[in-house]
Amino acid sequence: MDVNGIVKLDFFINADSDENIFQGAQEVLSVIRPQWQTIDIMYKMLSDGITNKLVRCKVKDGADHEAVLIRIYGNNTDMLIDRMAEKRNIKMLNQFDMAPTLYATFKNGLAYEFVPGCTLMSKTVSQPEVYPLVARQLAKLHKLKVNGKDSASLEPVLWTRFDKFMKLMPDQFTNEHINKKFLNMKLSKSQILDEIDTLKSHLVHLNSPTVFCHNDLLLGNVIFTKMANNNDDKVTFIDFEYADFNYQAFDIGNHFAEFAGVDNVDYDFYPSKELQYSWLRVYAEEFNSPDGAEVSDAMLDTLYVQANQFALASHLTWGIWALIQAEHSDIDFDFIGYSSIRLTEYFRRKDAFLSLELPNES
């Protein structure tokens, strides 16, 4: 157990079958929940994750808030994710009550607090009782002073992450069916590199500040908890695998792009200009507090342009990510199809978004 009270377990969980996952989960629980009787424990595989395998563990007739969530890392995801940094991030965010409590780590996963509630969906993320909670929570995350670091002086992770992803992206795929699908996309590695360079030439001039970002705020990573008093409703962000210092507008634009969902992607759900401005006003009011700086029209116009142009970076990021996953992941998900959807949306929106202009400084 470390100084934060987190148990470190020296074993792997075999994720080849649900039975093996449940058996491994029981080993974890025997250490962190020794009072639970094995015969009373109920396991439920969750379907929200497309990177990892998730199992909720609770005792029969136990309260949801007493449950434990065990996450087993996906195959070869260490190529994409710095697991040590992820654990540091969760421990740090626990101190600010910004992430579920981490109970234990093992060689290929984590055990942490299960947050009762519902993950967001495309039809709920835009509801007026939901989106302001997300906007405020993201602003609070962006305001954090992490380890005393001046985020303004730090290099955003976006470009180094692109470099890393492009080095991992396969030139061709082992699976012949997947390789054929990739060839049908008619998009080469060199073309993607050109798009990254083009995008960078635009985005670096937007002057979006560097803040501590979640970087993966898809709908499944936001838990909405309904309380008896509606004024106490809350959202909780989970899965900080990709959290790091990055452009503020990337986190916002990425979240807007995720309104479309993952399993059945529909970009008709991409937030309208009106909804974006309402969302951005709530965000800016929280981000500027407690200084009380007035949220001006120019400030909202700037955030609007920045968020939509950085949404293009989101499409490229996850389009490339999905190509890597298509080669290495053992999760049952159409990664090559998802990559095609994200990259197609990038090209569909590219000209319109890059034509947006920042307000004149006057």
mmCIF file of N, CA and C in Angstrom, residues 123-134 136 224-226 230 233-235:
data_model
loop_
_atom_site.group_PDB
_atom_site.id
_atom_site.type_symbol
_atom_site.label_atom_id
_atom_site.label_comp_id
_atom_site.label_asym_id
_atom_site.label_seq_id
_atom_site.Cartn_x
_atom_site.Cartn_y
_atom_site.Cartn_z
ATOM 1 N N LYS A 123 -28.526 11.834 -27.054
ATOM 2 C CA LYS A 123 -29.797 12.512 -26.816
ATOM 3 C C LYS A 123 -29.868 13.170 -25.446
ATOM 4 N N THR A 124 -28.917 12.866 -24.565
ATOM 5 C CA THR A 124 -28.964 13.469 -23.228
ATOM 6 C C THR A 124 -27.898 14.529 -23.007
ATOM 7 N N VAL A 125 -26.780 14.459 -23.732
ATOM 8 C CA VAL A 125 -25.670 15.372 -23.479
ATOM 9 C C VAL A 125 -26.043 16.827 -23.748
ATOM 10 N N SER A 126 -27.033 17.048 -24.608
ATOM 11 C CA SER A 126 -27.419 18.424 -24.946
ATOM 12 C C SER A 126 -28.591 18.939 -24.125
ATOM 13 N N GLN A 127 -29.094 18.127 -23.201
ATOM 14 C CA GLN A 127 -30.242 18.556 -22.397
ATOM 15 C C GLN A 127 -29.849 19.682 -21.444
ATOM 16 N N PRO A 128 -30.751 20.647 -21.238
ATOM 17 C CA PRO A 128 -30.411 21.831 -20.434
ATOM 18 C C PRO A 128 -30.077 21.534 -18.974
ATOM 19 N N GLU A 129 -30.499 20.374 -18.458
ATOM 20 C CA GLU A 129 -30.140 20.027 -17.083
ATOM 21 C C GLU A 129 -28.808 19.283 -17.028
ATOM 22 N N VAL A 130 -28.230 18.983 -18.199
ATOM 23 C CA VAL A 130 -27.000 18.201 -18.240
ATOM 24 C C VAL A 130 -25.800 19.001 -18.731
ATOM 25 N N TYR A 131 -25.922 19.654 -19.894
ATOM 26 C CA TYR A 131 -24.719 20.237 -20.493
ATOM 27 C C TYR A 131 -24.070 21.336 -19.641
ATOM 28 N N PRO A 132 -24.834 22.137 -18.867
ATOM 29 C CA PRO A 132 -24.142 23.121 -18.014
ATOM 30 C C PRO A 132 -23.270 22.451 -16.948
ATOM 31 N N LEU A 133 -23.697 21.279 -16.457
ATOM 32 C CA LEU A 133 -22.890 20.571 -15.467
ATOM 33 C C LEU A 133 -21.564 20.128 -16.076
ATOM 34 N N VAL A 134 -21.604 19.661 -17.320
ATOM 35 C CA VAL A 134 -20.384 19.230 -18.003
ATOM 36 C C VAL A 134 -19.474 20.430 -18.249
ATOM 37 N N ARG A 136 -19.284 23.281 -16.630
ATOM 38 C CA ARG A 136 -18.668 23.755 -15.382
ATOM 39 C C ARG A 136 -17.584 22.802 -14.897
ATOM 40 N N PHE A 224 -23.608 10.972 -15.300
ATOM 41 C CA PHE A 224 -24.596 11.908 -14.774
ATOM 42 C C PHE A 224 -25.321 11.236 -13.618
ATOM 43 N N THR A 225 -25.263 11.873 -12.453
ATOM 44 C CA THR A 225 -25.907 11.329 -11.256
ATOM 45 C C THR A 225 -27.078 12.222 -10.870
ATOM 46 N N LYS A 226 -28.274 11.658 -10.927
ATOM 47 C CA LYS A 226 -29.492 12.370 -10.581
ATOM 48 C C LYS A 226 -29.707 12.291 -9.079
ATOM 49 N N ASN A 230 -32.866 18.419 -7.441
ATOM 50 C CA ASN A 230 -32.300 18.647 -8.772
ATOM 51 C C ASN A 230 -31.104 19.587 -8.750
ATOM 52 N N ASP A 233 -27.784 17.683 -8.659
ATOM 53 C CA ASP A 233 -27.357 16.801 -9.749
ATOM 54 C C ASP A 233 -25.888 17.082 -10.071
ATOM 55 N N LYS A 234 -25.160 16.065 -10.478
ATOM 56 C CA LYS A 234 -23.739 16.271 -10.761
ATOM 57 C C LYS A 234 -23.272 15.369 -11.902
ATOM 58 N N VAL A 235 -22.123 15.724 -12.445
ATOM 59 C CA VAL A 235 -21.457 14.854 -13.413
ATOM 60 C C VAL A 235 -20.062 14.541 -12.885
#
